[in-house]
């Protein structure tokens, strides 16, 4: 660590759950890091396949690997357990089906130390199951950039920032008291917006050193029209949380925060199955009422597209009818 005469230790936390097919690739990519002074914390979250045994085997091969086993509780609880055992000056996270380039942590740490930063971010890409590079979800900058926390928050509110903790190196002091929310999805956004007011600036590196492995069926990727992942309710809850943070810390960003809340509700309304759009669904009714209450904010927003505004206004008035028409249009496009 800085000023101690020893190299900084990085703790890399990997939640592990029924991922035996991809775990070796993930861990090997961490073991190959050019920054050698790191520990790899594998948290077996109650796997029912051979993932836990494979983790133990890899720990025998590399003394930098430590394995912890726990009952299944989800990615957040696994990450939180890893944080509680981390001994590093800096902490990173890698999802167990993803993999990273050998220089990633050395690059991130170099910038963190030279600029005295608490948070540094690399860029990422997404790779499909056939090994093809997919369109970028987050556009990497052409050159390294230094964003003040207000700008970073604004980029998140406009859906241009990267909220993933997997692309970041975090000073351990930031996570002494804060943790990922257990039992919720969109957990990275939840924690990041709570931490940002304590982070003066974040460096954004252009290299796409983190590779997200896009597996169909994970997270919100689903083929079943009647399936409604929890993430669509959690993104609405997080929109309300970040609005309160912005109101307190960055009041000049309230128009962007309002846009964010409206957009997240649009996402919710376009994904909830029509069969669940009923009066006894309290959450749905709250979303509908919110859209009706904020019609003027929809119309006056400088950050919503014309198409967004039309959908939001209609969904706040006749949501079931709009969804039926929308579903018919989507099916027609698929046939074409």
PDB file of C-alpha atoms in Angstrom, residues 10-16 22-42 58 62 64-65 92-106 166 209-210:
ATOM      1  CA  UNK A  10      -5.726  -6.583  -4.540  1.00  0.00           C
ATOM      2  CA  UNK A  11      -8.557  -8.851  -3.398  1.00  0.00           C
ATOM      3  CA  UNK A  12     -10.579 -10.265  -6.303  1.00  0.00           C
ATOM      4  CA  UNK A  13     -13.960 -11.650  -5.219  1.00  0.00           C
ATOM      5  CA  UNK A  14     -15.747 -14.239  -7.378  1.00  0.00           C
ATOM      6  CA  UNK A  15     -19.239 -15.491  -6.434  1.00  0.00           C
ATOM      7  CA  UNK A  16     -19.594 -19.107  -7.554  1.00  0.00           C
ATOM      8  CA  UNK A  22     -16.889 -21.712 -17.066  1.00  0.00           C
ATOM      9  CA  UNK A  23     -15.231 -21.351 -13.662  1.00  0.00           C
ATOM     10  CA  UNK A  24     -11.795 -22.572 -14.756  1.00  0.00           C
ATOM     11  CA  UNK A  25     -11.606 -19.993 -17.567  1.00  0.00           C
ATOM     12  CA  UNK A  26     -12.637 -17.220 -15.203  1.00  0.00           C
ATOM     13  CA  UNK A  27     -10.174 -18.068 -12.436  1.00  0.00           C
ATOM     14  CA  UNK A  28      -7.310 -18.753 -14.844  1.00  0.00           C
ATOM     15  CA  UNK A  29      -7.756 -15.277 -16.327  1.00  0.00           C
ATOM     16  CA  UNK A  30      -7.348 -13.822 -12.811  1.00  0.00           C
ATOM     17  CA  UNK A  31      -4.359 -16.022 -12.026  1.00  0.00           C
ATOM     18  CA  UNK A  32      -2.643 -14.755 -15.191  1.00  0.00           C
ATOM     19  CA  UNK A  33      -2.764 -11.133 -14.054  1.00  0.00           C
ATOM     20  CA  UNK A  34       0.506  -9.268 -14.546  1.00  0.00           C
ATOM     21  CA  UNK A  35      -0.056  -7.733 -11.099  1.00  0.00           C
ATOM     22  CA  UNK A  36       0.942 -10.720  -9.016  1.00  0.00           C
ATOM     23  CA  UNK A  37       0.196  -9.432  -5.511  1.00  0.00           C
ATOM     24  CA  UNK A  38      -3.444 -10.414  -5.344  1.00  0.00           C
ATOM     25  CA  UNK A  39      -5.691 -12.834  -3.533  1.00  0.00           C
ATOM     26  CA  UNK A  40      -8.568 -14.610  -5.240  1.00  0.00           C
ATOM     27  CA  UNK A  41     -11.591 -15.182  -3.016  1.00  0.00           C
ATOM     28  CA  UNK A  42     -13.977 -17.806  -4.400  1.00  0.00           C
ATOM     29  CA  UNK A  58      -7.743 -24.666  -7.863  1.00  0.00           C
ATOM     30  CA  UNK A  62      -2.419 -21.561  -6.285  1.00  0.00           C
ATOM     31  CA  UNK A  64      -3.392 -16.995  -3.612  1.00  0.00           C
ATOM     32  CA  UNK A  65      -6.829 -18.638  -3.859  1.00  0.00           C
ATOM     33  CA  UNK A  92     -12.269  -6.059  -7.439  1.00  0.00           C
ATOM     34  CA  UNK A  93     -15.108  -8.333  -8.530  1.00  0.00           C
ATOM     35  CA  UNK A  94     -15.347 -10.810 -11.402  1.00  0.00           C
ATOM     36  CA  UNK A  95     -18.475 -12.796 -12.252  1.00  0.00           C
ATOM     37  CA  UNK A  96     -17.728 -16.491 -12.552  1.00  0.00           C
ATOM     38  CA  UNK A  97     -18.762 -16.861 -16.202  1.00  0.00           C
ATOM     39  CA  UNK A  98     -16.770 -13.799 -17.322  1.00  0.00           C
ATOM     40  CA  UNK A  99     -13.031 -13.405 -17.882  1.00  0.00           C
ATOM     41  CA  UNK A 100     -10.454 -10.621 -17.944  1.00  0.00           C
ATOM     42  CA  UNK A 101      -7.310  -9.570 -19.805  1.00  0.00           C
ATOM     43  CA  UNK A 102      -3.921 -10.158 -18.084  1.00  0.00           C
ATOM     44  CA  UNK A 103      -3.096  -6.445 -17.717  1.00  0.00           C
ATOM     45  CA  UNK A 104      -6.441  -5.331 -16.302  1.00  0.00           C
ATOM     46  CA  UNK A 105      -5.667  -4.988 -12.614  1.00  0.00           C
ATOM     47  CA  UNK A 106      -2.139  -3.662 -13.130  1.00  0.00           C
ATOM     48  CA  UNK A 166     -16.844  -5.980 -12.165  1.00  0.00           C
ATOM     49  CA  UNK A 209     -10.135  -5.571 -20.490  1.00  0.00           C
ATOM     50  CA  UNK A 210     -13.292  -7.082 -18.986  1.00  0.00           C
TER      51      UNK A 210
END
